[in-house]
Coordinates of N, CA and C in Angstrom, one line a residue:
X1 N -11.2 -61.2 202.2 CA -10.1 -61.7 203.2 C -8.7 -61.6 202.4
X2 N -8.9 -61.8 201.0 CA -7.7 -61.9 200.2 C -7.0 -60.3 200.3
X3 N -8.1 -59.5 200.2 CA -7.4 -58.2 200.1 C -6.7 -57.8 201.3
X4 N -7.2 -58.1 202.5 CA -6.7 -58.0 204.0 C -5.5 -58.8 203.9
X5 N -5.6 -60.0 203.7 CA -4.5 -60.7 203.9 C -3.2 -60.4 203.2
X6 N -3.1 -60.1 201.7 CA -2.1 -59.6 201.1 C -1.5 -58.4 201.6
X7 N -2.4 -57.4 202.1 CA -1.9 -55.9 202.8 C -1.4 -56.1 203.9
X8 N -1.7 -57.4 204.7 CA -0.8 -57.6 205.8 C 0.2 -58.0 205.7
X9 N 0.6 -58.9 204.7 CA 1.7 -59.5 204.3 C 2.7 -58.7 203.8
X10 N 2.3 -57.7 202.9 CA 3.2 -56.7 202.2 C 3.5 -55.7 203.3
X11 N 2.6 -54.6 203.9 CA 2.9 -53.7 204.6 C 2.9 -54.2 206.2
X12 N 3.1 -55.4 206.2 CA 3.3 -55.8 207.8 C 2.5 -55.2 208.9
X13 N 1.3 -54.8 208.6 CA 0.6 -54.6 209.8 C -1.0 -55.5 210.2
X14 N -1.3 -55.1 211.2 CA -2.5 -56.2 211.9 C -3.4 -56.1 211.3
X15 N -4.4 -57.0 211.7 CA -5.8 -57.4 211.0 C -6.7 -56.0 211.2
X16 N -6.9 -56.0 212.3 CA -7.8 -54.4 212.8 C -7.2 -53.3 211.7
X17 N -6.1 -52.8 211.8 CA -5.6 -51.7 211.3 C -5.6 -51.8 209.7
X18 N -5.4 -52.6 209.4 CA -5.5 -53.2 207.8 C -6.9 -52.7 207.4
X19 N -7.7 -53.6 208.0 CA -9.1 -53.8 207.4 C -9.7 -52.2 207.8
X20 N -9.5 -51.6 208.8 CA -9.9 -49.9 208.9 C -8.9 -49.2 207.9
X21 N -8.1 -49.2 207.9 CA -7.2 -48.5 206.7 C -7.7 -48.4 205.4
X22 N -8.2 -49.6 204.8 CA -8.5 -50.1 203.8 C -10.0 -49.4 203.4
X23 N -10.8 -49.5 204.7 CA -12.2 -48.9 204.5 C -12.0 -47.4 204.5
X24 N -11.1 -46.9 205.4 CA -10.8 -45.2 205.5 C -10.4 -44.7 204.2
X25 N -9.5 -45.4 203.7 CA -8.9 -44.8 202.2 C -9.4 -44.9 200.9
X26 N -10.3 -46.1 201.0 CA -10.8 -46.7 199.8 C -12.5 -46.9 199.9
X27 N -12.8 -46.8 201.1 CA -14.3 -47.4 201.6 C -14.7 -48.7 201.4
X28 N -16.1 -49.0 201.7 CA -16.0 -50.4 201.8 C -15.7 -51.6 200.7
X29 N -16.1 -50.9 199.3 CA -16.0 -51.6 198.3 C -14.3 -51.8 198.1
X30 N -13.3 -51.1 199.0 CA -11.7 -51.4 198.7 C -11.3 -52.6 199.3
X31 N -12.7 -53.1 200.0 CA -12.2 -54.8 200.2 C -12.3 -55.7 199.2
X32 N -12.8 -55.4 197.9 CA -13.1 -55.8 197.0 C -12.2 -55.3 195.9
X33 N -11.1 -54.9 195.8 CA -10.2 -54.6 194.9 C -9.3 -55.9 194.4
X34 N -9.2 -55.6 193.2 CA -8.8 -56.7 192.4 C -9.7 -57.7 192.2
X35 N -11.1 -57.7 192.4 CA -11.9 -58.6 192.1 C -12.1 -59.2 191.0
X36 N -11.6 -58.6 189.7 CA -11.5 -59.0 188.3 C -10.8 -60.0 188.3
X37 N -9.6 -59.8 188.9 CA -8.4 -60.8 188.8 C -8.5 -61.9 189.9
X38 N -9.2 -61.5 190.8 CA -9.3 -62.8 191.7 C -10.2 -63.7 191.0
X39 N -11.1 -63.2 190.2 CA -12.3 -64.0 189.6 C -11.6 -65.3 188.5
X40 N -10.6 -64.3 187.8 CA -10.3 -64.6 186.9 C -9.1 -65.8 187.2
X41 N -8.4 -65.5 188.5 CA -7.6 -66.5 189.1 C -8.5 -68.2 189.5
X42 N -9.9 -67.8 189.9 CA -10.5 -69.0 190.3 C -10.9 -70.0 188.8
X43 N -11.3 -69.0 187.9 CA -11.6 -69.5 186.6 C -10.7 -70.8 186.1
X44 N -9.5 -70.0 186.3 CA -8.1 -70.9 185.9 C -7.7 -71.6 186.7
X45 N -7.1 -71.3 188.0 CA -6.5 -72.1 188.7 C -7.5 -73.4 189.5
X46 N -8.9 -72.9 190.1 CA -9.6 -73.8 190.5 C -10.2 -74.9 189.8
X47 N -10.4 -74.5 188.6 CA -11.1 -75.7 187.5 C -10.1 -76.5 187.1
X48 N -8.9 -76.1 186.8 CA -7.8 -76.7 186.7 C -7.2 -77.9 187.5
X49 N -7.2 -77.2 189.0 CA -6.7 -78.1 190.1 C -7.6 -79.3 190.5
X50 N -9.1 -78.8 190.3 CA -10.2 -80.0 190.8 C -10.1 -80.8 189.5
X51 N -10.3 -80.4 188.5 CA -10.1 -81.3 187.2 C -9.4 -82.5 187.2
X52 N -7.8 -81.7 187.3 CA -6.8 -82.9 187.4 C -7.2 -83.7 188.3
X53 N -7.2 -83.6 189.8 CA -7.5 -83.9 191.0 C -8.3 -85.5 190.7
X54 N -9.6 -84.8 190.3 CA -10.8 -86.2 190.0 C -10.3 -87.0 189.1
X55 N -9.9 -86.5 187.9 CA -9.5 -87.3 186.9 C -7.9 -88.4 187.6
X56 N -7.3 -88.1 188.1 CA -6.2 -88.6 188.7 C -6.6 -89.7 189.6
X57 N -7.5 -89.1 190.6 CA -7.8 -90.1 191.5 C -8.9 -91.0 190.7
X58 N -9.7 -90.9 189.9 CA -10.4 -92.1 189.1 C -9.4 -92.6 188.6
X59 N -8.4 -92.6 187.7 CA -7.5 -93.3 187.1 C -6.8 -94.0 188.3
X60 N -6.2 -93.6 189.5 CA -5.5 -94.5 190.6 C -6.4 -95.6 191.0
X61 N -7.5 -95.4 191.3 CA -8.7 -96.0 191.9 C -8.8 -97.3 190.9
X62 N -8.9 -97.1 189.9 CA -9.4 -98.1 188.8 C -8.0 -99.3 188.9
X63 N -6.7 -98.7 189.2 CA -5.3 -99.7 189.0 C -5.2 -100.0 190.6
X64 N -5.5 -99.2 191.5 CA -4.8 -99.4 192.5 C -5.8 -99.9 193.8
X65 N -7.1 -99.4 193.6 CA -8.2 -100.1 194.4 C -8.4 -98.6 195.1
X66 N -8.9 -98.7 196.3 CA -9.2 -97.5 197.4 C -7.8 -96.6 197.7
X67 N -7.6 -95.6 197.7 CA -6.4 -94.9 197.9 C -6.5 -94.6 199.5
X68 N -5.0 -94.9 199.8 CA -5.0 -94.0 201.0 C -4.3 -92.2 201.2
X69 N -4.1 -91.9 202.4 CA -3.9 -90.4 202.6 C -2.7 -90.4 201.9
X70 N -1.4 -90.8 202.1 CA -0.3 -90.4 201.4 C -0.5 -90.2 199.9
X71 N -1.0 -91.2 199.3 CA -1.5 -91.3 197.9 C -2.7 -90.2 197.3
X72 N -3.4 -90.0 198.3 CA -4.4 -88.7 197.9 C -3.9 -87.5 198.0
X73 N -2.9 -87.4 198.9 CA -2.2 -85.9 199.2 C -1.4 -85.6 198.0
X74 N -0.6 -86.9 197.8 CA 0.4 -86.5 196.4 C -0.3 -86.1 195.4
X75 N -1.6 -86.9 195.1 CA -2.5 -86.6 194.0 C -2.7 -85.1 194.0
X76 N -3.2 -84.5 195.1 CA -3.6 -83.3 195.3 C -2.4 -82.3 195.1
X77 N -1.2 -82.7 195.3 CA 0.0 -81.5 195.1 C 0.2 -81.6 193.7
X78 N 0.1 -82.6 193.2 CA 0.4 -82.6 191.4 C -0.8 -81.7 190.7
X79 N -2.1 -82.0 191.2 CA -2.9 -81.0 190.8 C -2.7 -79.8 191.1
X80 N -2.5 -79.4 192.2 CA -2.3 -77.9 192.4 C -1.2 -77.4 191.7
X81 N -0.2 -78.0 191.8 CA 1.2 -77.1 190.8 C 0.4 -77.3 189.4
X82 N 0.0 -78.2 188.9 CA -0.5 -77.7 187.7 C -1.6 -76.8 187.7
X83 N -2.3 -76.5 188.3 CA -3.2 -75.5 188.1 C -2.7 -74.1 188.7
X84 N -1.5 -74.2 189.6 CA -0.7 -72.9 189.7 C -0.3 -72.6 189.0
X85 N 0.3 -73.2 187.7 CA 0.8 -73.0 186.8 C 0.0 -72.2 185.6
X86 N -1.1 -72.7 185.7 CA -2.1 -72.2 184.8 C -2.6 -70.6 185.3
X87 N -2.8 -70.9 186.5 CA -3.5 -69.6 187.4 C -2.5 -68.1 187.9
X88 N -1.5 -68.4 187.9 CA -0.4 -67.7 188.0 C -0.3 -66.2 187.8
X89 N -0.6 -66.1 186.2 CA -0.5 -64.6 185.8 C -1.9 -64.0 186.3
X90 N -2.9 -64.4 186.6 CA -3.8 -64.2 187.0 C -3.7 -63.5 188.9
X91 N -2.9 -64.4 189.1 CA -2.4 -64.3 190.8 C -1.7 -63.0 190.7
X92 N -0.8 -62.8 189.6 CA 0.3 -61.7 189.6 C -0.5 -60.0 189.7
X93 N -1.9 -60.4 188.7 CA -2.3 -58.9 188.6 C -2.9 -58.7 189.9
X94 N -3.5 -59.8 190.5 CA -4.4 -59.8 191.5 C -3.5 -59.1 193.0
X95 N -2.5 -59.3 192.9 CA -1.6 -59.1 194.2 C -1.3 -57.8 194.0
X96 N -0.9 -57.5 192.8 CA -0.3 -56.0 192.2 C -1.5 -55.1 192.2
X97 N -2.8 -55.5 192.0 CA -4.2 -54.7 192.1 C -4.1 -54.2 193.7
X98 N -4.1 -55.3 194.6 CA -4.7 -55.0 196.0 C -3.4 -54.2 196.4
X99 N -2.0 -54.5 196.1 CA -1.0 -53.6 196.7 C -0.9 -52.5 196.4
X100 N -1.4 -51.9 195.3 CA -1.3 -50.5 194.5 C -1.5 -49.6 195.3
X101 N -2.5 -49.5 195.9 CA -3.0 -48.6 196.9 C -2.0 -47.6 197.8
X102 N -1.0 -48.6 198.2 CA -0.5 -47.9 199.0 C 1.3 -47.6 198.6
X103 N 1.6 -48.0 197.2 CA 2.6 -47.2 196.3 C 2.6 -45.8 196.1
X104 N 3.5 -45.0 196.2 CA 3.3 -43.6 196.0 C 2.7 -43.5 194.4
X105 N 2.4 -42.8 194.2 CA 1.3 -42.2 193.1 C 2.1 -42.5 191.5
X106 N 3.4 -42.0 191.9 CA 4.2 -42.4 190.2 C 4.9 -43.7 190.1
X107 N 4.2 -44.7 191.5 CA 4.9 -46.0 191.5 C 3.8 -47.0 191.1
X108 N 2.6 -46.7 191.0 CA 1.1 -47.4 190.7 C 1.2 -47.7 189.7
X109 N 0.6 -49.0 189.4 CA 0.4 -49.7 188.2 C -1.0 -48.9 187.5
X110 N -2.1 -49.1 188.3 CA -2.9 -48.4 188.0 C -4.1 -49.6 186.9
X111 N -3.7 -51.0 186.9 CA -4.8 -51.8 185.9 C -5.9 -51.4 186.2
X112 N -6.7 -51.2 185.0 CA -8.1 -51.1 185.1 C -8.8 -52.4 185.4
X113 N -8.2 -53.4 185.0 CA -8.9 -54.6 185.2 C -7.9 -56.1 185.0
X114 N -8.6 -56.8 185.4 CA -7.9 -58.1 185.1 C -6.6 -58.3 183.8
X115 N -7.8 -58.1 182.4 CA -7.2 -58.2 181.6 C -6.4 -57.1 180.9
X116 N -6.7 -56.2 181.5 CA -5.7 -55.0 181.4 C -4.3 -55.1 181.8
X117 N -4.5 -55.7 183.0 CA -3.0 -56.0 183.9 C -2.2 -57.2 182.9
X118 N -3.0 -57.9 182.8 CA -2.2 -59.1 181.9 C -1.6 -58.6 180.5
X119 N -2.2 -57.7 180.0 CA -1.7 -57.1 178.3 C -0.6 -56.4 178.8
X120 N -0.9 -55.2 179.8 CA 0.3 -54.4 180.3 C 1.6 -55.1 180.8
X121 N 1.3 -56.2 181.7 CA 2.5 -56.8 182.0 C 3.2 -57.3 181.1
X122 N 2.6 -58.1 180.0 CA 3.4 -58.4 178.8 C 3.9 -57.7 177.9
X123 N 3.4 -56.5 177.7 CA 3.8 -55.2 176.9 C 4.9 -54.7 177.6
X124 N 4.7 -54.3 178.7 CA 6.0 -53.2 179.6 C 6.7 -54.2 179.8
X125 N 6.7 -55.3 180.7 CA 7.9 -56.0 181.4 C 8.1 -57.4 180.6
X126 N 7.5 -58.2 179.4 CA 7.6 -59.2 179.1 C 6.8 -60.2 179.5
X127 N 6.2 -61.2 178.4 CA 5.6 -62.4 178.9 C 5.6 -63.2 180.3
X128 N 7.3 -63.4 180.4 CA 7.6 -64.4 181.1 C 7.2 -63.3 182.7
X129 N 6.8 -62.3 182.5 CA 7.0 -61.6 183.9 C 5.3 -62.1 184.7
X130 N 4.6 -62.6 183.8 CA 3.3 -62.8 184.2 C 3.7 -64.2 185.1
X131 N 4.7 -65.0 184.9 CA 4.9 -65.9 185.9 C 5.9 -65.5 187.2
X132 N 5.7 -64.4 187.4 CA 6.8 -63.9 188.5 C 6.1 -64.8 189.6
X133 N 6.9 -65.1 190.4 CA 6.9 -65.9 191.9 C 6.1 -67.3 191.5
X134 N 6.1 -67.8 189.9 CA 5.5 -69.1 190.3 C 6.0 -70.3 190.7
X135 N 7.4 -70.1 191.0 CA 7.9 -71.5 192.0 C 7.2 -71.2 193.4
X136 N 7.2 -70.3 194.1 CA 6.2 -70.3 195.6 C 4.9 -70.6 195.5
X137 N 4.7 -69.8 194.0 CA 3.0 -70.2 193.7 C 2.8 -71.6 193.5
X138 N 3.8 -72.5 193.0 CA 3.4 -73.8 192.7 C 3.5 -74.4 193.9
X139 N 4.7 -74.3 194.8 CA 5.0 -74.8 195.9 C 3.6 -74.5 197.0
X140 N 3.3 -73.1 197.1 CA 2.1 -73.1 197.9 C 1.1 -74.0 197.4
X141 N 0.6 -73.8 196.3 CA -0.5 -74.7 195.6 C 0.0 -76.3 196.1
X142 N 1.0 -76.6 195.8 CA 1.4 -78.1 196.2 C 1.1 -78.3 197.7
X143 N 1.4 -77.6 198.5 CA 1.1 -77.8 199.6 C -0.4 -77.7 200.3
X144 N -1.0 -76.7 199.6 CA -2.2 -76.4 200.1 C -3.3 -77.3 199.5
X145 N -3.2 -77.9 198.0 CA -3.9 -78.7 197.5 C -3.7 -79.8 198.1
X146 N -2.6 -80.3 198.3 CA -2.1 -81.6 198.9 C -3.0 -81.9 200.3
X147 N -2.5 -80.7 201.2 CA -3.8 -80.7 202.6 C -5.2 -80.6 202.3
X148 N -5.4 -79.7 201.2 CA -7.1 -79.8 201.0 C -7.9 -80.5 200.8
X149 N -7.5 -81.2 199.5 CA -7.9 -82.2 198.6 C -7.6 -83.5 199.1
X150 N -6.6 -83.8 199.6 CA -6.3 -84.9 200.3 C -6.7 -85.3 201.6
X151 N -6.6 -84.3 202.3 CA -7.8 -84.1 203.8 C -8.9 -84.3 203.4
X152 N -9.6 -83.7 202.1 CA -11.0 -83.7 202.5 C -11.5 -85.2 202.2
X153 N -10.5 -85.7 201.3 CA -11.1 -86.9 200.6 C -11.0 -88.2 201.9
X154 N -9.9 -88.1 202.5 CA -9.8 -88.9 203.5 C -10.6 -88.5 204.6
X155 N -11.0 -87.5 204.8 CA -12.2 -87.1 206.5 C -13.0 -87.7 205.9
X156 N -13.4 -87.6 204.8 CA -15.0 -88.3 204.4 C -14.7 -89.6 204.4
X157 N -13.8 -90.4 204.1 CA -13.8 -91.4 204.3 C -13.9 -92.1 205.6
X158 N -13.1 -91.3 206.5 CA -13.4 -91.5 208.1 C -14.3 -91.7 208.7
X159 N -15.2 -90.4 208.2 CA -16.4 -90.2 209.0 C -17.3 -91.1 208.5
X160 N -16.9 -91.8 207.4 CA -18.4 -92.6 207.1 C -18.0 -93.8 207.5
X161 N -16.7 -94.1 207.4 CA -15.9 -95.5 208.0 C -16.3 -96.0 209.5
X162 N -15.8 -94.7 210.3 CA -16.4 -94.6 211.7 C -18.0 -94.7 211.8
X163 N -19.0 -94.4 211.2 CA -20.2 -94.4 211.5 C -20.7 -93.3 212.0
X164 N -19.6 -92.1 211.8 CA -20.4 -91.0 212.5 C -21.3 -90.2 211.4
X165 N -21.0 -90.2 210.3 CA -21.8 -89.5 209.3 C -22.1 -90.3 208.1
X166 N -23.3 -90.0 207.4 CA -23.6 -90.5 206.4 C -23.3 -89.7 204.9
X167 N -23.0 -90.5 203.8 CA -23.0 -89.3 202.7 C -23.7 -88.3 202.7
X168 N -23.6 -87.1 202.6 CA -24.6 -86.1 202.3 C -24.1 -84.5 202.5
X169 N -24.5 -83.6 202.8 CA -24.3 -82.2 203.0 C -23.6 -82.0 203.9
X170 N -23.9 -82.8 205.0 CA -23.3 -82.3 206.8 C -21.9 -83.1 206.6
X171 N -21.9 -83.9 206.3 CA -20.5 -84.7 205.8 C -19.5 -84.0 205.2
X172 N -20.0 -83.1 204.1 CA -18.8 -82.9 202.9 C -18.8 -81.7 203.7
X173 N -19.9 -80.9 204.6 CA -19.3 -79.5 205.3 C -18.1 -79.8 206.4
X174 N -18.4 -80.8 207.3 CA -17.5 -81.2 208.1 C -16.2 -81.6 207.4
X175 N -16.1 -82.2 206.6 CA -14.8 -82.5 205.8 C -14.2 -81.6 205.2
X176 N -14.9 -80.1 205.1 CA -14.6 -79.2 204.1 C -13.6 -78.4 205.5
X177 N -14.3 -78.3 206.6 CA -13.6 -77.4 207.5 C -12.6 -78.2 207.7
X178 N -12.3 -79.3 208.4 CA -10.9 -80.0 208.7 C -10.0 -80.0 207.7
X179 N -10.5 -79.7 206.5 CA -9.4 -79.9 205.2 C -8.8 -78.4 205.2
X180 N -10.1 -77.5 205.4 CA -9.3 -76.2 205.3 C -8.6 -75.7 206.5
X181 N -8.6 -76.0 207.8 CA -7.6 -75.9 208.7 C -6.0 -76.4 208.5
X182 N -6.3 -77.6 207.9 CA -5.2 -78.5 207.3 C -4.0 -77.5 206.3
X183 N -5.3 -77.0 205.6 CA -4.4 -76.7 204.2 C -3.9 -75.1 204.3
X184 N -4.7 -74.3 205.5 CA -4.4 -73.0 205.8 C -3.0 -72.8 206.6
X185 N -3.2 -74.1 207.5 CA -1.9 -74.0 208.4 C -0.7 -74.4 207.7
X186 N -0.9 -75.0 206.7 CA 0.6 -75.8 206.4 C 1.1 -74.8 204.8
X187 N 0.1 -74.1 204.4 CA 0.3 -73.2 203.3 C 0.8 -71.7 203.6
X188 N 0.2 -71.1 204.7 CA 0.8 -70.0 204.8 C 1.9 -69.1 204.5
X189 N 2.9 -69.8 205.3 CA 4.2 -69.3 205.0 C 4.8 -69.3 203.6
X190 N 4.1 -69.9 202.7 CA 5.1 -70.2 201.3 C 3.7 -69.0 200.6
X191 N 2.7 -69.0 200.9 CA 2.0 -68.0 200.4 C 2.4 -66.7 200.8
X192 N 3.0 -66.4 201.9 CA 3.6 -65.1 202.4 C 4.9 -65.0 201.5
X193 N 5.7 -65.5 201.2 CA 6.8 -65.4 200.1 C 6.4 -65.4 198.8
X194 N 5.4 -65.9 198.4 CA 5.0 -65.6 197.1 C 4.5 -64.2 196.8
X195 N 3.5 -63.7 198.2 CA 2.7 -62.4 197.9 C 4.2 -61.5 197.9
X196 N 5.0 -61.5 198.6 CA 6.5 -60.6 198.9 C 7.1 -60.8 197.2
X197 N 7.2 -61.9 196.6 CA 8.0 -61.9 195.6 C 7.2 -61.4 194.3
X198 N 5.9 -61.7 194.2 CA 5.1 -60.7 193.5 C 5.0 -59.7 193.3
X199 N 5.3 -58.8 194.5 CA 5.1 -57.4 195.0 C 6.3 -56.7 195.0
X200 N 7.6 -57.5 194.8 CA 8.7 -57.1 194.6 C 9.4 -55.9 193.9
X201 N 9.9 -54.7 194.8 CA 10.1 -53.5 194.4 C 11.3 -53.1 193.9
X202 N 12.3 -53.7 194.7 CA 13.8 -53.8 194.7 C 14.4 -54.1 193.4
X203 N 15.6 -53.7 193.2 CA 16.3 -53.6 191.9 C 16.6 -55.5 191.9
X204 N 16.7 -56.2 190.8 CA 17.3 -57.0 190.3 C 15.8 -58.2 191.0
X205 N 16.0 -59.8 190.6 CA 15.1 -60.4 190.9 C 14.6 -60.7 192.4
X206 N 13.8 -61.1 192.6 CA 13.3 -61.3 194.2 C 13.8 -62.3 194.6
X207 N 14.3 -62.5 195.8 CA 14.8 -63.7 196.4 C 14.0 -65.4 195.8
X208 N 15.0 -66.0 196.1 CA 14.3 -67.6 196.2 C 13.4 -68.0 197.2
X209 N 12.5 -68.9 197.5 CA 11.5 -69.0 198.4 C 11.9 -69.2 199.7
X210 N 12.9 -70.3 199.5 CA 14.1 -70.5 201.0 C 14.5 -69.1 201.5
X211 N 15.0 -68.7 200.6 CA 15.5 -67.2 201.0 C 14.7 -66.5 201.4
X212 N 13.5 -66.0 201.0 CA 12.5 -65.2 201.4 C 11.9 -65.5 202.6
X213 N 11.7 -67.0 202.9 CA 11.2 -67.4 204.1 C 12.6 -67.2 205.2
X214 N 13.6 -67.2 205.0 CA 14.7 -67.2 206.1 C 14.8 -65.4 206.1
X215 N 14.8 -64.5 205.3 CA 14.5 -63.0 205.2 C 13.6 -62.7 206.4
X216 N 12.1 -63.2 206.0 CA 11.2 -62.7 206.7 C 11.0 -63.5 208.6
X217 N 11.8 -64.6 208.4 CA 11.9 -65.1 209.8 C 13.2 -64.7 210.4
X218 N 14.0 -64.1 210.0 CA 15.2 -63.2 210.5 C 14.8 -61.9 210.9
X219 N 14.2 -61.4 210.0 CA 13.9 -60.0 210.3 C 12.6 -59.5 211.0
X220 N 11.4 -60.6 211.1 CA 10.4 -60.2 211.4 C 10.3 -61.3 212.5
X221 N 10.9 -62.4 212.5 CA 10.3 -63.2 213.5 C 9.6 -64.6 213.1
X222 N 9.3 -65.9 213.4 CA 9.2 -66.9 212.7 C 7.6 -66.7 212.7
X223 N 6.8 -66.0 213.4 CA 5.8 -66.1 213.8 C 5.1 -65.1 212.5
X224 N 5.8 -64.3 212.1 CA 5.6 -63.6 210.9 C 5.1 -64.7 209.7
X225 N 5.8 -65.4 210.0 CA 5.4 -66.7 208.6 C 4.0 -66.9 208.8
X226 N 3.2 -66.9 209.8 CA 1.9 -67.0 209.8 C 1.1 -65.7 209.7
X227 N 1.7 -64.6 209.3 CA 1.1 -63.1 209.4 C -0.2 -63.1 208.4
X228 N -1.3 -62.8 209.2 CA -2.6 -63.1 208.1 C -3.3 -64.0 208.3
X229 N -2.9 -65.1 209.6 CA -3.5 -66.2 209.4 C -5.1 -66.5 209.6
X230 N -5.9 -65.5 210.4 CA -7.3 -65.1 210.7 C -7.7 -65.0 209.2
X231 N -7.5 -63.9 208.6 CA -8.2 -63.7 207.2 C -7.8 -64.7 206.2
X232 N -6.8 -65.3 206.4 CA -6.4 -66.5 205.7 C -6.9 -67.7 205.5
X233 N -7.6 -67.8 206.7 CA -8.4 -68.6 207.0 C -9.6 -68.6 206.9
X234 N -10.2 -67.4 207.4 CA -11.4 -66.8 207.0 C -11.7 -66.6 205.5
X235 N -10.8 -66.6 204.4 CA -11.1 -66.6 203.1 C -10.8 -68.2 202.8
X236 N -10.2 -69.1 203.3 CA -9.7 -70.5 202.7 C -11.1 -71.6 203.3
X237 N -11.5 -71.1 204.2 CA -12.6 -72.1 205.0 C -14.0 -72.1 204.3
X238 N -14.5 -70.6 203.8 CA -15.5 -71.1 202.8 C -15.6 -71.2 201.8
X239 N -14.4 -70.6 201.2 CA -13.6 -71.0 199.7 C -13.9 -72.6 199.3
X240 N -12.9 -73.3 200.6 CA -13.2 -74.8 200.7 C -14.4 -75.5 200.8
X241 N -15.5 -74.9 201.7 CA -16.6 -75.6 201.9 C -17.4 -75.4 200.6
X242 N -17.7 -74.1 200.1 CA -18.3 -73.7 198.9 C -17.9 -74.6 197.6
X243 N -16.5 -75.1 197.4 CA -15.8 -75.7 196.6 C -16.2 -77.0 196.6
X244 N -16.0 -77.8 197.7 CA -15.9 -79.1 197.6 C -17.6 -79.5 197.8
X245 N -18.2 -78.7 198.3 CA -19.7 -79.3 198.6 C -20.3 -79.0 197.1
X246 N -20.0 -77.8 196.5 CA -20.7 -77.6 194.9 C -20.1 -78.9 194.1
X247 N -18.6 -79.3 194.1 CA -18.2 -80.0 193.3 C -19.1 -81.7 193.8
X248 N -19.0 -82.1 195.0 CA -19.7 -83.2 195.2 C -21.2 -83.3 194.4
X249 N -22.0 -82.1 195.0 CA -23.7 -81.8 194.8 C -23.3 -82.1 193.1
X250 N -22.5 -81.1 192.2 CA -22.3 -81.1 190.7 C -22.1 -82.6 189.8
X251 N -21.2 -83.2 190.7 CA -21.0 -84.7 190.5 C -22.0 -85.7 190.6
X252 N -22.7 -85.5 191.9 CA -24.0 -86.3 192.2 C -24.8 -86.0 190.9
X253 N -25.5 -85.2 190.8 CA -26.3 -84.6 189.6 C -26.0 -85.1 188.6
X254 N -24.6 -85.0 188.2 CA -24.1 -85.4 186.7 C -24.6 -86.7 186.6
X255 N -24.0 -87.4 187.5 CA -24.1 -88.8 187.7 C -25.5 -89.3 187.5
X256 N -26.4 -88.6 188.3 CA -27.8 -89.0 188.3 C -28.7 -88.8 187.2
X257 N -28.7 -87.7 186.5 CA -29.2 -87.0 185.7 C -28.6 -87.0 184.1
X258 N -27.5 -87.1 183.9 CA -26.5 -87.0 182.5 C -26.0 -88.4 182.4
X259 N -25.2 -88.9 183.2 CA -24.4 -90.0 182.6 C -25.1 -91.1 183.4
X260 N -25.9 -91.6 182.8 CA -26.9 -93.0 183.3 C -26.6 -94.2 182.9

């Protein structure tokens, strides 16, 4: 889904055409282009954002008691920004690996894997180039994680308080789906600006987030800011469900069997 979404954003094609062209040109495995960078991004970005969110939530609950929705969203935004700064280098490599196939042969980067991409960018373009698009990346992460983590925690509270569901897998699953919809809708425009900035091939630095969003809106119409929504949500929904459910279940196992 990430491969399809990024190629839709960069090359301005539709969902069906992008998927068909990718399979036609690269075969089914073409849908997993950049997998090593995607995994590295999850290892760095996801562990950081969830770890910081849980830590910050625990600290605030000790001092403030039960947290309201705005507080949970704010903590999610802070955790997301920290995680994004840590995960941006892997994100840059992933975007470039996915977009590489449609570039002219002489302009292709040809990274062998994520580590090779990190080393080559640092050597050929400078270490700071690894944080290309860090501002839109942190902006997207702030919005996405504020919506995702904040909504997940608040949805669980609401579903339990209203008596609709009790603590368990079903509660975690429903709350994850709810948070995924909010996160995808809120963060996709910033995600598009981030993708365009990281794959910028024109001379000079890429435009700022605001200018990039304005350029896309003016040149392609406001709806273009949500281009790739279906693959984006199709990626973010299972990602949210698996991440949140595993996090809660692993926490329960830890508290039950290790931290007694």
